[in-house]
Coordinates of C-alpha atoms in Angstrom, one line a residue:
M287 CA -3.7 -36.3 7.9
S288 CA -4.7 -33.9 10.7
K289 CA -2.0 -31.4 9.9
V290 CA -2.9 -28.4 7.4
F291 CA -0.8 -28.4 4.3
G292 CA 0.9 -24.8 4.7
F293 CA 3.5 -24.3 2.2
A294 CA 4.5 -20.9 2.6
G295 CA 6.9 -20.9 -1.1
E296 CA 10.4 -20.6 1.7
N297 CA 11.3 -23.7 3.3
D298 CA 9.3 -27.2 2.7
F299 CA 6.0 -28.9 1.9
C300 CA 4.9 -29.5 5.3
P301 CA 4.5 -27.0 8.0
G302 CA 6.9 -27.9 11.1
G303 CA 9.8 -28.1 9.6
P304 CA 10.7 -31.0 6.4
I305 CA 9.7 -34.7 7.6
Y306 CA 13.6 -35.7 6.5
T307 CA 16.7 -33.6 6.9
N308 CA 17.7 -33.5 3.6
H309 CA 14.6 -33.3 1.8
K310 CA 15.8 -32.0 -1.8
E311 CA 18.3 -35.0 -2.6
Q312 CA 17.1 -35.7 -5.6
N313 CA 17.6 -39.5 -5.5
L314 CA 14.5 -39.8 -3.2
F315 CA 12.5 -38.8 -5.7
L316 CA 12.6 -42.4 -8.0
S317 CA 10.9 -41.8 -11.7
I318 CA 8.2 -44.5 -12.5
G319 CA 7.7 -43.6 -16.3
R320 CA 7.3 -40.0 -17.7
P321 CA 3.8 -38.8 -15.6
V322 CA 5.1 -40.3 -12.5
D323 CA 7.6 -39.1 -10.3
V324 CA 7.3 -40.6 -6.7
Y325 CA 9.1 -39.4 -2.8
F326 CA 10.6 -42.3 -1.9
P327 CA 12.8 -41.9 1.1
S328 CA 15.2 -44.6 1.4
R329 CA 14.6 -45.0 5.0
K330 CA 10.9 -46.0 4.3
R331 CA 10.3 -49.7 3.7
S332 CA 8.2 -51.1 0.7
R333 CA 5.5 -52.9 1.6
I334 CA 5.8 -56.7 1.3
S335 CA 2.9 -59.0 1.1
A336 CA 5.1 -62.1 1.8
P337 CA 6.2 -64.9 0.9
F338 CA 9.7 -64.8 -0.1
V339 CA 11.4 -66.8 -2.1
F340 CA 15.0 -66.8 -1.2
T341 CA 18.2 -67.8 -3.9
E342 CA 21.5 -67.4 -3.1
E343 CA 22.2 -63.5 -3.4
R344 CA 19.0 -62.9 -4.1
F345 CA 14.5 -63.1 -3.2
E346 CA 11.3 -62.8 -4.7
Q347 CA 8.4 -61.2 -3.5
K348 CA 4.8 -60.4 -4.6
K349 CA 4.0 -57.3 -4.2
Q350 CA 0.5 -55.8 -2.9
A351 CA -1.3 -53.8 -5.1
S352 CA -0.8 -50.0 -4.9
I353 CA -2.9 -46.9 -5.3
E354 CA 0.1 -45.7 -7.5
F355 CA -0.7 -48.2 -10.5
L356 CA -3.9 -46.5 -10.5
P357 CA -4.2 -44.0 -13.9
D358 CA -4.7 -40.3 -13.3
E359 CA -8.6 -40.5 -14.5
C360 CA -9.0 -42.8 -11.0
L361 CA -7.1 -40.6 -8.4
F362 CA -8.8 -37.8 -10.1
E363 CA -12.0 -38.7 -9.1
I364 CA -10.2 -39.7 -5.5
F365 CA -8.8 -36.5 -5.1
R366 CA -11.9 -34.3 -5.5
R367 CA -14.1 -36.9 -3.1
L368 CA -12.1 -35.6 -0.4
P369 CA -13.7 -34.3 2.7
G370 CA -11.5 -31.2 3.1
G371 CA -8.3 -29.0 2.4
D372 CA -6.3 -31.0 5.3
E373 CA -6.9 -34.0 3.7
R374 CA -5.5 -32.9 0.1
G375 CA -2.8 -30.9 1.3
A376 CA -1.4 -33.9 3.1
C377 CA -2.1 -36.0 0.0
A378 CA -0.1 -33.5 -2.1
C379 CA 2.9 -34.4 0.0
V380 CA 2.9 -38.1 -1.3
S381 CA 4.6 -37.5 -4.6
K382 CA 4.8 -35.3 -7.4
R383 CA 2.7 -37.0 -9.3
W384 CA -0.2 -36.6 -6.7
L385 CA 0.9 -33.0 -6.3
S386 CA 0.2 -32.6 -10.3
L387 CA -2.8 -33.9 -10.3
L388 CA -4.3 -32.0 -6.9
S389 CA -2.8 -28.7 -8.1
N390 CA -5.1 -28.9 -11.6
I391 CA -8.4 -29.7 -9.5
C392 CA -10.1 -26.8 -10.3
K393 CA -12.4 -25.1 -7.1
D394 CA -15.8 -25.8 -9.2
E395 CA -14.9 -29.4 -9.7
L396 CA -14.8 -30.2 -6.1
C397 CA -17.3 -32.4 -4.6
S398 CA -19.6 -30.1 -1.9
Q399 CA -18.1 -30.6 1.5
N400 CA -20.6 -29.9 4.7
E401 CA -20.9 -26.5 6.7
S402 CA -19.4 -27.8 9.7
A403 CA -16.3 -29.3 7.7
K404 CA -16.2 -25.5 6.3
K405 CA -16.4 -23.6 9.5
N406 CA -13.4 -25.9 11.1
T407 CA -11.5 -25.1 8.2
Q408 CA -12.4 -21.4 8.4
V409 CA -11.5 -21.4 11.9
K410 CA -8.6 -23.2 12.0
S411 CA -6.9 -21.1 8.9
E412 CA -7.5 -17.9 11.3
V413 CA -5.5 -19.3 14.1
E414 CA -2.6 -21.0 12.5
D415 CA -2.0 -18.7 9.6
E416 CA -0.4 -15.2 10.6
E417 CA 0.3 -14.4 6.9
I418 CA -3.6 -13.6 6.0
E419 CA -4.5 -10.2 4.8
G420 CA -6.7 -7.8 5.7
D421 CA -9.2 -8.8 3.3
G422 CA -9.1 -12.6 4.1
Y423 CA -6.7 -13.7 1.3
L424 CA -3.0 -15.0 1.6
S425 CA 0.1 -13.6 0.4
R426 CA 3.1 -15.7 -1.1
S427 CA 6.5 -14.7 -2.8
L428 CA 8.7 -16.9 -4.4
E429 CA 12.5 -15.7 -5.9
G430 CA 15.4 -17.4 -7.2
K431 CA 15.9 -20.7 -7.4
K432 CA 12.7 -21.1 -5.3
A433 CA 10.6 -20.3 -8.0
T434 CA 9.3 -23.3 -9.9
D435 CA 6.4 -25.1 -11.1
I436 CA 6.4 -27.6 -8.2
R437 CA 6.1 -25.0 -5.6
L438 CA 3.6 -23.2 -7.2
A439 CA 1.8 -26.2 -7.0
A440 CA 2.2 -26.5 -3.8
I441 CA 0.9 -22.9 -2.9
A442 CA -1.8 -24.0 -5.1
V443 CA -3.3 -26.8 -3.2
G444 CA -2.0 -25.5 0.3
T445 CA -3.7 -21.8 0.0
A446 CA -6.8 -23.7 -1.2
S447 CA -8.7 -24.1 2.4
R448 CA -6.9 -21.3 4.3
G449 CA -8.5 -18.6 3.0
G450 CA -7.4 -18.4 -0.7
L451 CA -4.7 -17.1 -2.3
G452 CA -4.7 -13.0 -2.7
K453 CA -1.1 -11.7 -3.5
L454 CA 1.3 -13.9 -5.6
F455 CA 4.9 -12.5 -6.4
I456 CA 7.1 -14.3 -8.3
R457 CA 11.0 -12.9 -8.8
G458 CA 12.2 -16.1 -10.8
S459 CA 15.9 -16.5 -12.4
N460 CA 17.2 -18.2 -16.0
S461 CA 17.1 -21.6 -14.7
S462 CA 16.9 -24.3 -16.4
Q463 CA 13.7 -25.3 -14.0
G464 CA 12.1 -22.1 -13.6
V465 CA 8.5 -21.2 -13.4
T466 CA 6.6 -22.3 -16.7
K467 CA 2.8 -22.1 -18.2
V468 CA 2.5 -25.5 -15.9
G469 CA 2.6 -23.6 -12.8
L470 CA 1.1 -20.6 -13.5
R471 CA -1.9 -23.3 -14.8
A472 CA -2.0 -24.7 -11.2
I473 CA -2.2 -21.1 -9.9
A474 CA -5.0 -20.3 -12.0
R475 CA -7.2 -23.5 -11.3
G476 CA -6.6 -23.7 -7.4
C477 CA -6.5 -20.0 -6.8
P478 CA -9.5 -18.2 -8.2
S479 CA -9.4 -15.4 -5.8
L480 CA -5.9 -14.1 -6.3
K481 CA -6.8 -10.4 -6.9
V482 CA -2.4 -9.6 -7.3
L483 CA 0.2 -11.0 -9.4
S484 CA 3.8 -9.6 -10.0
L485 CA 5.7 -11.3 -12.8
W486 CA 9.7 -10.7 -12.7
N487 CA 12.4 -12.0 -15.0
L488 CA 10.6 -15.0 -15.8
P489 CA 12.2 -15.5 -19.5
S490 CA 10.2 -18.8 -19.8
V491 CA 6.7 -17.5 -19.1
G492 CA 4.6 -16.8 -22.2
D493 CA 1.1 -16.2 -23.6
E494 CA 0.0 -19.5 -22.7
G495 CA 1.0 -19.1 -19.1
L496 CA -0.6 -15.9 -18.9
S497 CA -3.9 -16.9 -20.7
E498 CA -4.1 -19.7 -18.0
I499 CA -3.7 -16.8 -15.2
A500 CA -6.7 -14.7 -17.2
N501 CA -8.8 -17.9 -18.0
G502 CA -8.9 -18.9 -14.1
C503 CA -8.6 -15.8 -11.5
H504 CA -10.8 -13.4 -13.0
K505 CA -10.9 -11.5 -9.9
L506 CA -7.3 -10.1 -10.7
E507 CA -6.6 -6.2 -9.9
K508 CA -3.0 -5.8 -9.9
L509 CA -0.8 -7.5 -12.6
D510 CA 2.9 -6.4 -12.8
L511 CA 5.3 -7.6 -15.9
S512 CA 8.8 -7.0 -15.4
Q513 CA 11.2 -8.7 -17.8
C514 CA 9.3 -11.4 -19.5
P515 CA 10.1 -11.3 -22.9
A516 CA 8.0 -14.1 -24.1
I517 CA 4.6 -12.3 -23.3
T518 CA 3.2 -10.4 -26.7
D519 CA 0.3 -8.5 -27.1
K520 CA -1.8 -12.3 -27.2
G521 CA -0.9 -12.5 -23.8
L522 CA -1.9 -9.2 -22.7
L523 CA -5.1 -9.1 -24.7
A524 CA -6.1 -12.4 -22.8
I525 CA -6.1 -10.8 -19.4
A526 CA -7.7 -7.5 -20.9
K527 CA -11.1 -9.9 -21.9
S528 CA -10.9 -11.9 -18.8
C529 CA -10.0 -9.4 -16.0
P530 CA -12.7 -6.5 -16.4
N531 CA -11.5 -5.6 -12.6
L532 CA -8.2 -4.7 -13.3
T533 CA -7.0 -1.3 -12.0
D534 CA -3.3 -1.6 -11.6
L535 CA -0.5 -2.5 -15.0
V536 CA 2.7 -2.1 -14.8
I537 CA 4.5 -3.2 -18.1
E538 CA 8.3 -3.1 -17.5
S539 CA 11.3 -4.4 -20.1
C540 CA 8.7 -6.6 -22.2
T541 CA 10.2 -6.2 -25.4
N542 CA 7.6 -7.8 -27.6
I543 CA 4.3 -6.1 -26.0
G544 CA 3.1 -3.3 -28.1
N545 CA 0.8 -0.8 -29.3
E546 CA -1.9 -3.7 -29.8
G547 CA -2.0 -4.8 -26.0
L548 CA -2.5 -1.4 -24.8
Q549 CA -5.3 -1.1 -27.3
A550 CA -7.1 -4.2 -25.7
V551 CA -6.5 -2.8 -22.2
G552 CA -7.8 0.6 -22.9
Q553 CA -11.3 -1.1 -24.5
H554 CA -11.9 -4.1 -21.6
C555 CA -10.3 -2.7 -19.0
T556 CA -12.6 0.0 -18.0
N557 CA -11.6 0.3 -14.4
L558 CA -7.7 0.8 -15.0
K559 CA -6.8 3.4 -12.3
S560 CA -2.9 3.2 -12.6
I561 CA -0.7 2.5 -15.6
S562 CA 3.2 2.4 -15.5
I563 CA 5.2 1.6 -19.0
K564 CA 9.1 1.2 -18.4
N565 CA 11.8 0.0 -21.6
C566 CA 8.9 -1.4 -23.9
P567 CA 10.3 -0.4 -27.7
A568 CA 7.5 -2.0 -29.5
I569 CA 5.3 0.8 -27.7
G570 CA 4.4 3.8 -29.2
D571 CA 2.4 6.6 -29.7
Q572 CA -0.8 4.8 -31.1
G573 CA -0.6 2.2 -28.1
I574 CA -0.3 5.1 -25.6
A575 CA -3.2 7.0 -27.3
A576 CA -5.3 4.3 -27.5
L577 CA -5.3 3.8 -23.6
V578 CA -5.3 7.2 -22.6
S579 CA -8.2 8.2 -24.5
S580 CA -10.3 5.2 -23.4
A581 CA -9.7 5.5 -19.7
T582 CA -10.2 9.2 -20.0
N583 CA -12.6 9.0 -16.3
V584 CA -11.2 6.9 -14.2
L585 CA -6.9 6.7 -15.4
T586 CA -5.6 8.6 -12.0
K587 CA -2.0 7.7 -12.5
V588 CA 0.4 7.7 -15.7
K589 CA 4.3 6.7 -15.7
L590 CA 5.9 6.3 -18.7
Q591 CA 9.6 5.7 -18.6
A592 CA 12.1 5.0 -21.7
L593 CA 9.8 5.0 -24.5
N594 CA 9.7 5.8 -28.0
I595 CA 6.9 7.9 -28.1
T596 CA 6.6 11.5 -29.6
D597 CA 4.8 14.9 -29.0
V598 CA 1.9 13.1 -29.6
S599 CA 1.3 10.9 -26.7
L600 CA 2.2 13.9 -24.7
A601 CA -0.7 15.6 -26.7
V602 CA -3.3 13.0 -25.9
V603 CA -2.3 13.3 -21.9
G604 CA -2.9 17.1 -22.0
H605 CA -6.2 16.7 -23.5
Y606 CA -7.9 13.0 -22.6
G607 CA -6.1 12.9 -18.9
K608 CA -9.0 14.5 -17.1
A609 CA -8.5 12.0 -14.1
V610 CA -5.0 12.0 -13.9
T611 CA -3.3 13.4 -10.3
D612 CA 0.0 12.0 -10.9
L613 CA 2.2 12.3 -13.9
F614 CA 5.8 10.7 -14.4
L615 CA 7.8 11.5 -17.5
T616 CA 11.3 9.7 -17.5
S617 CA 13.7 9.6 -20.6
L618 CA 11.2 10.4 -23.5
S619 CA 14.0 11.3 -25.6
N620 CA 11.8 11.7 -28.6
V621 CA 9.7 14.6 -27.2
S622 CA 10.1 18.0 -28.0
E623 CA 9.5 21.4 -26.7
R624 CA 6.1 21.5 -28.6
G625 CA 5.1 17.7 -26.7
F626 CA 5.1 19.7 -23.3
W627 CA 3.9 22.7 -24.8
V628 CA 0.8 21.1 -26.0
M629 CA 0.3 18.9 -23.3
G630 CA 0.2 22.2 -20.8
N631 CA -2.0 24.0 -23.1
G632 CA -4.7 20.9 -23.4
Q633 CA -6.5 22.0 -20.5
G634 CA -6.7 18.7 -19.4
L635 CA -5.1 18.3 -16.2
Q636 CA -7.0 20.2 -14.2
K637 CA -6.8 17.6 -11.1
L638 CA -3.1 16.7 -11.9
K639 CA -1.6 17.1 -8.3
S640 CA 2.3 15.3 -8.3
M641 CA 4.5 16.2 -11.8
T642 CA 7.9 14.6 -12.2
V643 CA 10.1 15.1 -15.2
A644 CA 13.4 13.3 -15.1
S645 CA 15.8 13.2 -18.3
C646 CA 13.8 14.9 -20.6
V647 CA 15.7 17.4 -23.0
G648 CA 12.5 18.8 -24.4
L649 CA 11.6 20.3 -21.2
T650 CA 12.3 23.8 -21.5
D651 CA 11.5 27.2 -20.6
T652 CA 8.2 27.6 -23.1
G653 CA 7.0 24.7 -22.1
L654 CA 7.7 24.5 -18.1
E655 CA 6.0 28.1 -18.5
A656 CA 2.8 26.1 -20.2
V657 CA 2.9 23.1 -17.4
G658 CA 2.4 25.8 -15.0
K659 CA -0.5 27.5 -16.9
G660 CA -2.5 24.0 -17.5
C661 CA -2.1 22.7 -14.3
P662 CA -3.7 25.2 -11.8
N663 CA -3.7 22.1 -8.8
L664 CA -0.1 21.2 -9.1
K665 CA 0.7 21.1 -5.7
Q666 CA 4.0 18.8 -6.2
F667 CA 6.5 19.4 -8.7
N668 CA 9.9 17.3 -9.5
L669 CA 12.6 18.4 -11.9
H670 CA 16.0 15.3 -12.8
K671 CA 18.3 16.4 -15.4
C672 CA 16.4 19.0 -17.2
S673 CA 19.5 20.7 -18.7
F674 CA 18.1 23.3 -20.8
L675 CA 15.9 24.2 -18.1
S676 CA 17.0 27.8 -17.1
D677 CA 15.9 30.5 -14.5
N678 CA 13.6 32.0 -17.0
G679 CA 11.5 29.1 -17.3
L680 CA 11.9 28.1 -13.6
V681 CA 10.2 31.8 -12.0
S682 CA 7.9 31.9 -14.7
F683 CA 6.5 28.3 -13.9
A684 CA 6.8 29.8 -10.0
K685 CA 4.4 32.3 -10.5
S686 CA 1.5 30.2 -12.8
A687 CA 1.7 27.4 -10.4
V688 CA 0.1 29.1 -7.6
S689 CA -1.2 25.8 -5.8
L690 CA 2.4 24.6 -5.4
E691 CA 3.4 23.2 -2.0
S692 CA 6.9 21.0 -2.9
L693 CA 9.3 22.1 -5.4
L694 CA 12.8 19.7 -5.9
L695 CA 15.3 20.6 -8.6
E696 CA 18.2 17.8 -9.0
E697 CA 20.8 17.9 -11.4
C698 CA 19.2 21.1 -13.1
H699 CA 22.6 22.6 -14.1
R700 CA 21.7 25.9 -15.9
I701 CA 19.5 26.9 -12.3
T702 CA 21.6 29.7 -10.6
Q703 CA 21.0 31.7 -7.7
F704 CA 18.5 33.9 -9.5
G705 CA 16.2 31.0 -10.3
F706 CA 16.1 29.6 -7.3
F707 CA 15.7 32.5 -5.3
G708 CA 13.3 33.8 -7.9
S709 CA 11.1 30.8 -7.7
L710 CA 10.8 31.1 -3.7
L711 CA 9.5 34.4 -3.6
N712 CA 7.2 34.1 -6.8
C713 CA 5.6 30.5 -5.7
G714 CA 2.8 32.1 -3.7
A715 CA 1.6 31.6 -0.1
N716 CA 1.4 27.9 -0.7
L717 CA 4.4 26.4 -1.2
K718 CA 5.8 24.6 2.2
A719 CA 8.8 22.7 0.8
A720 CA 11.9 23.4 -1.8
S721 CA 15.1 21.5 -2.3
L722 CA 17.9 21.6 -4.4
V723 CA 20.6 18.6 -5.2
N724 CA 23.4 18.5 -7.3
C725 CA 23.0 21.3 -9.0
F726 CA 26.3 23.0 -9.9
G727 CA 25.3 25.8 -11.5
I728 CA 24.5 27.5 -8.0
K729 CA 27.3 30.6 -6.9
D730 CA 27.4 31.6 -4.0
L731 CA 26.9 35.3 -5.6
K732 CA 26.4 38.6 -3.6
L733 CA 22.5 39.7 -4.3
D734 CA 21.1 43.1 -3.6
L735 CA 17.0 42.6 -3.0
P736 CA 16.1 44.9 -0.9
E737 CA 12.8 45.2 0.6
L738 CA 12.0 41.6 0.0
S739 CA 8.3 40.3 1.2
P740 CA 9.3 36.8 3.1
C741 CA 8.3 33.3 2.5
K742 CA 6.6 32.6 5.1
S743 CA 4.9 29.6 3.9
L744 CA 8.2 27.7 3.4
R745 CA 9.0 25.0 6.4
S746 CA 11.1 22.8 5.1
L747 CA 14.4 23.4 3.0
S748 CA 17.3 21.1 1.9
I749 CA 20.4 21.8 0.1
R750 CA 22.4 18.8 -1.2
N751 CA 25.4 18.4 -2.7
C752 CA 25.8 22.2 -4.1
P753 CA 29.5 23.1 -3.8
G754 CA 28.7 26.3 -5.2
F755 CA 26.3 27.3 -2.1
G756 CA 28.0 29.1 0.7
D757 CA 27.5 31.8 3.4
G758 CA 26.0 34.4 1.2
S759 CA 23.2 32.1 -0.3
L760 CA 22.5 30.7 3.0
A761 CA 22.2 34.1 4.8
L762 CA 19.8 35.6 2.5
L763 CA 17.5 32.3 3.0
G764 CA 17.5 33.0 6.5
K765 CA 16.4 36.6 5.6
L766 CA 13.7 34.8 3.5
C767 CA 12.6 32.1 4.8
P768 CA 11.5 33.1 8.9
Q769 CA 9.3 29.9 9.7
L770 CA 11.8 27.2 8.7
Q771 CA 11.7 24.0 11.0
N772 CA 13.3 21.5 8.7
V773 CA 16.5 22.4 7.7
E774 CA 18.7 19.8 6.3
L775 CA 21.9 21.5 4.7
S776 CA 24.3 17.9 3.7
G777 CA 27.4 18.3 2.0
L778 CA 28.0 22.1 1.8
Q779 CA 31.9 22.7 2.5
G780 CA 31.2 26.5 2.1
V781 CA 29.2 27.1 4.7
T782 CA 30.7 28.3 8.2
D783 CA 29.2 29.8 11.3
A784 CA 28.9 33.0 9.8
G785 CA 26.3 31.9 7.3
F786 CA 24.3 29.5 9.3
L787 CA 23.8 31.9 12.1
P788 CA 21.4 34.5 10.5
V789 CA 19.2 31.4 9.8
L790 CA 19.5 30.7 13.7
E791 CA 18.6 34.4 14.2
N792 CA 15.8 34.7 11.6
C793 CA 13.9 31.5 12.5
E794 CA 10.7 32.3 14.3
A795 CA 8.5 29.0 14.2
G796 CA 11.5 27.3 16.1
L797 CA 13.4 24.5 14.5
V798 CA 12.5 20.7 14.8
K799 CA 14.8 18.8 12.4
V800 CA 18.2 19.9 11.7
N801 CA 20.8 18.1 9.2
L802 CA 24.1 19.2 9.0
S803 CA 25.9 16.4 7.7
G804 CA 29.4 17.2 5.7
C805 CA 29.1 20.8 6.6
V806 CA 32.9 20.5 7.6
N807 CA 33.7 23.7 8.8
L808 CA 30.8 24.2 11.6
S809 CA 31.8 24.3 14.5
D810 CA 30.0 24.3 18.7
K811 CA 29.2 27.8 17.9
V812 CA 26.3 27.1 15.9
V813 CA 25.6 24.2 18.1
S814 CA 25.0 26.3 21.1
V815 CA 23.0 28.8 19.5
M816 CA 20.9 26.2 17.9
T817 CA 20.3 24.2 21.2
E818 CA 19.6 27.9 23.6
Q819 CA 17.4 29.1 20.7
H820 CA 15.5 26.4 19.7
G821 CA 16.4 23.2 22.1
W822 CA 12.4 23.9 23.1
T823 CA 11.4 22.6 19.5
L824 CA 14.6 20.4 18.3
E825 CA 13.9 16.3 17.9
V826 CA 16.3 15.3 15.3
L827 CA 19.8 16.8 15.1
N828 CA 22.7 15.0 12.3
L829 CA 26.2 16.3 12.9
D830 CA 27.7 13.3 11.2
G831 CA 31.1 14.3 9.5
C832 CA 31.5 17.7 11.3
R833 CA 34.9 16.9 12.4
R834 CA 35.1 20.6 14.5
I835 CA 32.1 19.5 17.4
T836 CA 33.4 18.4 20.6
D837 CA 32.1 18.1 23.7
A838 CA 31.1 21.5 24.1
S839 CA 28.1 20.4 21.8
L840 CA 27.1 17.4 23.7
V841 CA 27.1 19.4 26.7
A842 CA 24.9 22.1 25.3
I843 CA 22.3 19.7 23.8
A844 CA 21.9 17.8 27.0
E845 CA 21.4 21.5 28.7
N846 CA 18.7 22.2 26.1
C847 CA 17.4 19.8 24.2
F848 CA 14.7 18.2 26.7
L849 CA 12.6 16.8 23.5
L850 CA 15.3 15.5 20.9
S851 CA 15.0 12.1 20.1
D852 CA 17.5 11.3 17.3
L853 CA 21.1 12.5 17.8
D854 CA 24.2 11.6 14.9
V855 CA 27.7 12.9 16.1
S856 CA 29.3 10.4 14.0
K857 CA 33.0 11.5 13.2
C858 CA 32.8 14.4 15.4
A859 CA 35.6 15.0 17.8
T860 CA 33.5 14.0 20.9
T861 CA 35.2 11.9 23.7
D862 CA 34.2 10.3 27.1
S863 CA 33.6 13.1 28.5
G864 CA 31.0 14.3 26.3
I865 CA 28.9 10.9 26.5
A866 CA 29.0 11.0 30.3
A867 CA 27.8 14.8 30.3
M868 CA 24.5 13.5 28.1
A869 CA 24.5 10.8 31.0
R870 CA 24.3 13.6 33.2
S871 CA 21.2 15.1 32.5
N872 CA 18.0 13.8 33.9
Q873 CA 15.9 15.6 31.1
L874 CA 17.3 14.1 27.9
N875 CA 15.3 11.2 26.5
L876 CA 17.5 10.3 23.4
Q877 CA 16.1 6.9 21.3
V878 CA 18.5 6.9 18.7
L879 CA 22.3 7.1 18.9
S880 CA 24.9 7.3 16.7
M881 CA 28.3 7.6 17.1
S882 CA 29.7 5.8 14.4
G883 CA 33.6 6.6 13.7
C884 CA 34.3 8.5 17.0
S885 CA 37.8 7.4 17.5
M886 CA 37.8 8.8 21.4
I887 CA 35.1 7.2 22.5
S888 CA 36.5 4.3 24.6
D889 CA 35.3 1.6 27.1
K890 CA 34.8 4.3 29.6
S891 CA 31.6 5.6 28.5
L892 CA 30.4 1.8 29.5
L893 CA 28.6 3.2 32.4
A894 CA 27.2 6.5 30.6
L895 CA 25.8 4.3 27.9
I896 CA 24.0 2.1 30.0
K897 CA 22.3 4.8 31.6
L898 CA 21.6 6.4 28.8
G899 CA 20.0 3.3 27.1
R900 CA 16.9 3.2 29.4
T901 CA 15.5 5.1 26.8
L902 CA 17.4 4.2 23.9
L903 CA 15.7 2.3 21.3
G904 CA 19.3 2.4 18.2
L905 CA 22.7 2.7 19.4
N906 CA 25.4 2.9 16.8
L907 CA 29.0 2.3 17.6
Q908 CA 30.3 0.8 14.4
H909 CA 33.9 1.8 13.7
C910 CA 34.5 3.0 17.6
N911 CA 38.3 1.4 17.5
A912 CA 38.3 2.3 20.8
I913 CA 35.3 0.6 22.5
S914 CA 36.4 -3.1 23.4
S915 CA 34.0 -6.2 22.0
S916 CA 33.2 -7.4 25.9
T917 CA 32.2 -3.5 26.0
V918 CA 29.9 -4.4 23.6
D919 CA 28.7 -7.9 24.9
V920 CA 27.9 -6.1 27.9
L921 CA 26.0 -3.3 26.3
V922 CA 24.0 -5.9 24.2
E923 CA 23.2 -7.7 27.3
R924 CA 22.2 -4.9 29.3
L925 CA 20.4 -3.1 26.7
W926 CA 18.0 -6.2 25.3
R927 CA 15.4 -3.3 24.0
C928 CA 18.0 -1.5 21.9
D929 CA 19.4 -2.4 18.5
I930 CA 23.1 -2.0 18.7
L931 CA 25.2 -1.7 15.5
S932 CA 29.2 -2.8 16.2

């Protein structure tokens, strides 16, 4: 019994590999009645006390008295007097009955050990266990078929002598042998140090199991309950009363948790800092109001998704959310324009820094303007699928949100070119990043905007999959944003060299990251000008899908881009000559090179790729059909430090 029992929740109960080749065979577990289940491999012979009495076809023997026949009470007294965790872990390997008994021994029921044994165990744990967290506790995860009561019992026993269990993640299944209150009872009694618990898709876990955790794990700080339909307000009430240190709570798709549970959390969990509630139909305004109003001074992060709440909840958040810094509102179909207007005028969100609103039909121009005025410290604002928001509301918001640094608009189809450019011009001197994603209302119109003061604070611009965005809009952006460093123009088929060249010419700061993936009408001329004017700052360049890019671009990159570390020329018209040109450059230091789908690159590039591989950490050769498997094998052998995809 000299080895530490260190079950990690993945393969077997004993460290160093399984004791037997097929330890999962059910016939190796012999049932001796309902409470006893002994692990009994067929290769191990029974102890016989002799003499044998033979008959024609059978023999009889006197069996030696076995410890297995002791009642549970006696075994319990023996196990709790074992000198250390090593011995208890080894005993847990004997049978399911012993494991069950050991996992039900609370820490305070164990007999005291001498100090030297404690120190030896502690030193051994620090050396042998690689999963000890920074605070000295272990982390374990069970998923699918491995999420069973027997494995939780093994975790409870195995981690007791190795610093204790700090984090436990259980992603279960609907199998008949899934986690129940029995497994959680073992964790509760053997792991009082537990601080983080995540229960996901565990239909067999109900209030009794959660109450066991509440009774034994008083140090719990983070709790995630997702798809646990058997848990009700009663279980959440037990957690609230017994776990005063709770700071983070996630409740998702728990159909039987309602207002009463949230009221208990608000009343007892005075340290709650983060709350996330999603798809819980029994939770309404009463629960949200009680929770938010009780945690006025500490609650910093609020996430409400797909709930049946109304304007009342947003009004409470706007009035009592004095410490809230991050707010997420998603799919709140019963919230109207008045809810956002009252929230913005509540004057309680003075510390709000980040806000995301998605799929909320109640967000209109009036409500958005009120949010901008009522949140003076708002720095990051994300809007997704807000179909009733127009240009007027966006510009009014931009004028009010004087501290805004980042703006994201996704699938807001009523926003046009006027609204987007108007927000850039009115956001003030703090705006650093702007993104426009899947906005079909953007049309490439010719705007006459004389004597515009440029937006000199903008450093990052991202326009993705907006089919109406073309050369006219891009040329105007080049004039408005002279300090751009990061540019992403993805999937814009209407952009040509004529539209992108003004951006390159007006950019004063020097481009660092450029993503032009899917811009099929850009040519080598853009790359040539970009490398000549910005090669001294360019670090990342993505030309994926730019079919008009040829070897001429690779030659320009090799001659000018000395800081370039990441290059993607997938599905471009490059050949072996372009790869050779880059290999001849003594100043190019690429770390990641992607050439996926380049059909004209062949085995002739082997030597060039080996030379480039001196600095490469990643090489993508997928769908390069002209490169043989033997060439890939040579590259894998020669570039052993490089992650090669083929």
